[in-house]
Amino acid sequence: MRFAPLAAFAALLFAAGCSSGTEFLQTPQAPASTEPEFDPLTEAELAETEANEFSVPVVYDTLANGLKVVISEDPSAPTAVVAVYYNIGFRIEPRDRTGFAHLFEHMMFQGSEHLGKNEFIGLVQRNGGVLNGSTRFDFTNYFEIVPANTLETMLWAEADRMRGLQVTQENLTNQQGVVSNEVRVNVINQPYGGFPWLDLPQEANENWYNAHNFYGELSDLEAATLDDVQDFFDTYYAPNNAVVVVVGDVDPDQTMGWIEQYFGGIERADVPPIPDLREPPQTEEKRASKVDSLATRPALAFAYHMPPRNSEAYYAMGLIQQILLEGDDSRLHQSLVTENGVTSDVSGGINWPLGNMYNYNGPMLWSAWLVHDPETAPDSILALIDAEVEQLREEAVAPDVLERAKVKLRSDLYDTIGGTYGFGRADLLASFALFDDDPARINTLVDRFERVTPGLIRRTAREWLRPENRTVITLEAAGGGL
């Protein structure tokens, strides 16, 4: 069940085929350069980072059944965040189970061994808490923000549904209808529904896992049997495929004891390895178009493949994002909105709009989109975008520009960590535990960005903002103008 609107999913879009050639398995390599190399953090510097003024407390352990546990004490308010992340997202769901990751986001609220249908929701709300769940590229998550004195109860409740979800035909049939209706309401019957976040991955990527319809084909969802759903739960909702994160006004030792008590007896499962998500190098620009019968203004979206996560270019792209797209002083906003007036807004980012540059695990796009007037040709807008991108590729950014980008990035990072009463912190800790087995990475991010130089910015832009690495989609509005 969803308690707050997430970004719209689309349906009935094509799924790209998966290449099996040798080239497919190659990872794009950065060109040789004589410019100064990225200055990586040494082990001693990483240790020193932990002693800096900005440091998130991290207690990390793994139970005997494989469940990862992260606890971060924060006495600033008498609340606690309980977040459970399962390492199954919509792009890594099996080929014959499209839409199952999202379906389970709904199924997990239909009752468990000791809590009937919707009783989990009532338990949280009667205790003054709030809750939510979501499906993302590489995980499905559930979290509660509650008074800290109810922490043990919430851990018991989360363990109860990990141990024994009530997978019944009545619940399945009901949720199949709910999900199908959600697709129709949020995507099919919405102007710009699914544009561009669902369209761009399918156009830009070649690997089926990165390019299939993330909402799932309605035909696949409707054909799901009770055995299919039970098998999916038994496989992917096991403790050795999950992390439990607790953030808030808690005692770490006591919290770890409760987690061991309630989760420790849940049996691990035989979880299949993460599928190969690598993409072949994109060698020429891709163009696509679509007609939206509900939209009243045309739109344009573009995306570039990102460098590998946690590489030096990855950190540089985080700062390029700040220079080109974040805030009214960004270069694209200045060019497209302030100076040329072709749109009132341009927005986008890394892993946009479903997350941030930290909470994914695999190939990703840096993307942006805008709505414009019918009189403005898409190619004239692209020419303005190209001018800003080419400047970044050809000219080294001034030190003050890079420093401003770092300030903006730190501000965004701190907003993320402090956001939603501690959930932002929990989200990063869970992601770094699931994908890197290193939740303490949260305390090294600022220093990693500080090491980015103007030379690295230019090298990254030259390699990853190449025209051949871009995908463009234009949207034709067939709904009539105002």
Coordinates of C-alpha atoms in Angstrom, one line a residue, residues 124-365:
V124 CA 1.8 2.6 13.9
Q125 CA -0.8 5.3 13.7
R126 CA -2.4 4.6 17.1
N127 CA 1.1 5.1 18.6
G128 CA 1.4 8.5 16.9
G129 CA 3.7 7.4 14.2
V130 CA 3.7 7.6 10.4
L131 CA 4.8 5.0 7.9
N132 CA 5.4 4.4 4.2
G133 CA 6.9 2.1 1.7
S134 CA 8.3 2.4 -1.8
T135 CA 9.8 0.5 -4.7
R136 CA 13.0 1.7 -6.3
F137 CA 15.5 0.5 -8.9
D138 CA 17.4 -1.8 -6.5
F139 CA 15.3 -2.1 -3.3
T140 CA 11.9 -2.1 -1.8
N141 CA 11.7 -0.4 1.6
Y142 CA 9.3 0.0 4.5
F143 CA 9.7 2.5 7.3
E144 CA 8.0 3.9 10.4
I145 CA 8.8 7.1 12.3
V146 CA 7.5 6.6 15.8
P147 CA 7.9 7.7 19.4
A148 CA 11.1 6.1 20.6
N149 CA 9.4 4.3 23.5
T150 CA 7.5 2.2 21.0
L151 CA 10.7 1.0 19.2
E152 CA 10.5 -2.6 20.5
T153 CA 6.9 -3.0 19.4
M154 CA 7.8 -1.8 15.9
L155 CA 10.7 -4.1 15.6
W156 CA 8.4 -7.0 16.6
A157 CA 5.9 -6.0 14.0
E158 CA 8.4 -5.7 11.2
A159 CA 9.9 -9.1 12.2
D160 CA 6.4 -10.6 12.2
R161 CA 5.8 -9.8 8.5
M162 CA 9.3 -10.8 7.5
R163 CA 8.7 -14.1 9.2
G164 CA 5.2 -14.8 7.9
L165 CA 3.4 -12.6 5.5
Q166 CA -0.3 -13.7 4.9
V167 CA -0.1 -14.5 1.2
T168 CA -3.8 -15.4 0.4
Q169 CA -5.7 -15.5 -2.8
E170 CA -8.1 -12.9 -1.5
N171 CA -5.2 -10.5 -0.7
L172 CA -3.5 -11.2 -4.0
T173 CA -6.6 -10.6 -6.1
N174 CA -7.4 -7.5 -4.2
Q175 CA -3.9 -6.0 -4.7
Q176 CA -3.7 -7.0 -8.3
G177 CA -6.7 -4.8 -8.8
V178 CA -5.2 -2.0 -6.7
V179 CA -1.9 -2.0 -8.6
S180 CA -3.7 -2.1 -12.0
N181 CA -5.8 0.8 -11.0
E182 CA -2.8 2.7 -9.8
V183 CA -1.2 2.4 -13.2
R184 CA -4.3 3.6 -14.9
V185 CA -4.8 6.6 -12.6
N186 CA -1.2 7.7 -12.1
V187 CA 0.2 7.0 -15.5
I188 CA -2.2 6.1 -18.4
N189 CA -4.7 8.8 -17.5
Q190 CA -2.3 11.5 -16.5
P191 CA -0.6 14.0 -18.8
Y192 CA 3.1 13.4 -18.9
G193 CA 2.4 10.1 -17.0
G194 CA 5.7 8.3 -16.8
F195 CA 7.5 11.0 -18.8
P196 CA 10.4 11.0 -18.8
W197 CA 11.5 8.8 -15.9
L198 CA 9.9 5.6 -17.3
D199 CA 10.7 6.4 -21.0
L200 CA 14.3 7.4 -20.7
P201 CA 15.7 4.1 -19.2
Q202 CA 13.8 2.1 -21.9
E203 CA 15.3 4.2 -24.7
A204 CA 18.8 4.7 -23.3
N205 CA 19.5 1.2 -22.1
E206 CA 20.1 -2.1 -23.9
N207 CA 20.1 -4.5 -20.9
W208 CA 16.6 -5.8 -20.3
Y209 CA 17.0 -5.3 -16.5
N210 CA 17.7 -1.6 -17.0
A211 CA 15.2 -1.2 -19.8
H212 CA 12.0 -3.1 -19.1
N213 CA 8.7 -1.6 -18.0
F214 CA 9.4 -1.0 -14.3
Y215 CA 5.8 -0.9 -13.4
G216 CA 5.3 -4.4 -14.8
E217 CA 3.1 -5.4 -17.6
L218 CA -0.5 -5.6 -16.5
S219 CA -0.8 -8.9 -18.2
D220 CA 2.1 -10.3 -16.0
L221 CA 0.5 -9.0 -12.9
E222 CA -2.9 -10.4 -13.7
A223 CA -1.5 -13.8 -14.5
A224 CA 0.4 -14.1 -11.1
T225 CA -0.6 -17.1 -9.1
L226 CA -0.6 -17.6 -5.4
D227 CA 2.4 -20.0 -5.7
D228 CA 4.3 -17.3 -7.8
V229 CA 3.8 -14.7 -5.1
Q230 CA 4.6 -17.0 -2.2
D231 CA 7.8 -18.1 -3.9
F232 CA 8.8 -14.5 -4.5
F233 CA 8.3 -13.7 -0.9
D234 CA 10.2 -16.7 0.4
T235 CA 13.1 -15.9 -1.9
Y236 CA 13.6 -12.1 -1.7
Y237 CA 12.0 -11.2 1.7
A238 CA 14.5 -13.3 3.6
P239 CA 16.8 -11.8 6.3
N240 CA 19.9 -12.5 4.3
N241 CA 18.5 -10.2 1.6
A242 CA 17.7 -7.3 3.9
V243 CA 18.9 -4.7 6.2
V244 CA 17.2 -3.2 9.3
V245 CA 18.2 0.3 10.2
V246 CA 17.2 2.1 13.4
V247 CA 17.9 5.9 13.7
G248 CA 16.9 8.0 16.7
D249 CA 16.8 8.4 20.4
V250 CA 17.7 4.8 21.2
D251 CA 20.2 2.7 23.1
P252 CA 22.3 0.9 20.6
D253 CA 23.0 -2.2 22.8
Q254 CA 19.4 -2.6 23.8
T255 CA 18.2 -2.1 20.2
M256 CA 20.7 -4.7 18.9
G257 CA 19.4 -7.1 21.5
W258 CA 15.8 -6.6 20.4
I259 CA 16.7 -7.1 16.8
E260 CA 18.5 -10.3 17.6
Q261 CA 15.5 -11.4 19.7
Y262 CA 12.8 -10.8 17.0
F263 CA 14.7 -11.2 13.8
G264 CA 17.4 -13.7 14.8
G265 CA 15.2 -16.8 14.5
I266 CA 14.0 -16.1 10.9
E267 CA 15.5 -18.6 8.5
R268 CA 17.7 -17.4 5.7
A269 CA 16.9 -18.3 2.1
D270 CA 18.7 -19.3 -1.0
V271 CA 18.8 -15.9 -2.7
P272 CA 19.9 -15.8 -6.3
P273 CA 22.8 -13.5 -7.2
I274 CA 22.0 -10.0 -8.5
P275 CA 21.7 -10.2 -12.3
D276 CA 24.4 -8.7 -14.6
L277 CA 23.3 -5.1 -15.0
R278 CA 26.1 -3.8 -17.1
E279 CA 25.4 -1.7 -20.2
P280 CA 27.3 -1.7 -23.4
P281 CA 29.0 1.6 -24.3
Q282 CA 26.6 3.9 -26.1
T283 CA 28.3 4.9 -29.4
E284 CA 25.8 7.2 -31.0
E285 CA 23.1 9.6 -29.8
K286 CA 19.6 8.1 -29.6
R287 CA 16.4 10.0 -30.5
A288 CA 12.8 9.0 -29.8
S289 CA 9.5 10.7 -29.7
K290 CA 6.1 10.0 -28.2
V291 CA 2.6 11.5 -28.5
D292 CA 0.7 12.4 -25.3
S293 CA -3.0 12.7 -25.9
L294 CA -3.5 14.5 -22.5
A295 CA -0.6 16.9 -22.5
T296 CA -1.2 20.5 -23.5
R297 CA 2.4 21.6 -24.0
P298 CA 5.3 19.7 -25.7
A299 CA 8.2 18.6 -23.7
L300 CA 11.8 17.5 -24.1
A301 CA 13.9 15.2 -22.0
F302 CA 17.5 14.1 -22.3
A303 CA 19.8 11.7 -20.4
Y304 CA 23.5 10.7 -20.3
H305 CA 24.8 7.4 -19.0
M306 CA 26.5 7.9 -15.6
P307 CA 30.1 6.8 -14.7
P308 CA 30.2 3.7 -12.5
R309 CA 29.0 4.3 -9.0
N310 CA 31.7 5.3 -6.5
S311 CA 34.3 6.0 -9.2
E312 CA 36.2 9.3 -9.3
A313 CA 34.1 10.5 -12.2
Y314 CA 30.9 9.6 -10.3
Y315 CA 31.8 12.2 -7.7
A316 CA 32.7 14.7 -10.4
M317 CA 29.2 14.1 -11.9
G318 CA 27.7 15.0 -8.6
L319 CA 29.3 18.4 -8.9
I320 CA 28.5 18.7 -12.6
Q321 CA 24.9 18.2 -11.6
Q322 CA 25.2 21.2 -9.2
I323 CA 26.9 23.4 -11.9
L324 CA 24.5 22.6 -14.7
L325 CA 21.1 22.0 -13.1
E326 CA 20.7 22.8 -9.4
G327 CA 19.2 26.1 -8.4
D328 CA 18.4 29.3 -10.2
D329 CA 22.1 30.1 -10.6
S330 CA 22.8 26.9 -12.5
R331 CA 23.9 27.2 -16.1
L332 CA 21.0 25.4 -17.7
H333 CA 18.5 27.4 -15.7
Q334 CA 20.2 30.6 -16.6
S335 CA 20.3 29.8 -20.3
L336 CA 16.9 28.2 -20.7
V337 CA 14.8 30.1 -18.2
T338 CA 16.4 33.4 -17.4
E339 CA 18.2 34.4 -20.7
N340 CA 16.2 32.7 -23.4
G341 CA 12.8 32.1 -21.8
V342 CA 12.1 28.8 -23.6
T343 CA 10.7 27.2 -20.4
S344 CA 9.7 28.2 -16.9
D345 CA 11.7 25.4 -15.3
V346 CA 14.2 22.7 -16.1
S347 CA 14.7 19.9 -13.6
G348 CA 16.4 16.5 -13.2
G349 CA 19.4 14.8 -11.7
I350 CA 21.1 11.6 -11.0
N351 CA 18.6 8.8 -10.3
W352 CA 15.9 11.4 -10.7
P353 CA 13.1 11.5 -9.7
L354 CA 13.1 8.3 -7.7
G355 CA 16.1 8.9 -5.5
N356 CA 19.5 10.5 -5.3
M357 CA 23.0 9.7 -6.4
Y358 CA 23.6 7.5 -3.3
N359 CA 20.7 5.1 -3.2
Y360 CA 21.0 2.9 -6.3
N361 CA 23.3 0.1 -7.3
G362 CA 24.1 -0.3 -11.0
P363 CA 24.0 1.7 -14.3
M364 CA 22.2 5.0 -13.9
L365 CA 21.3 8.1 -16.0

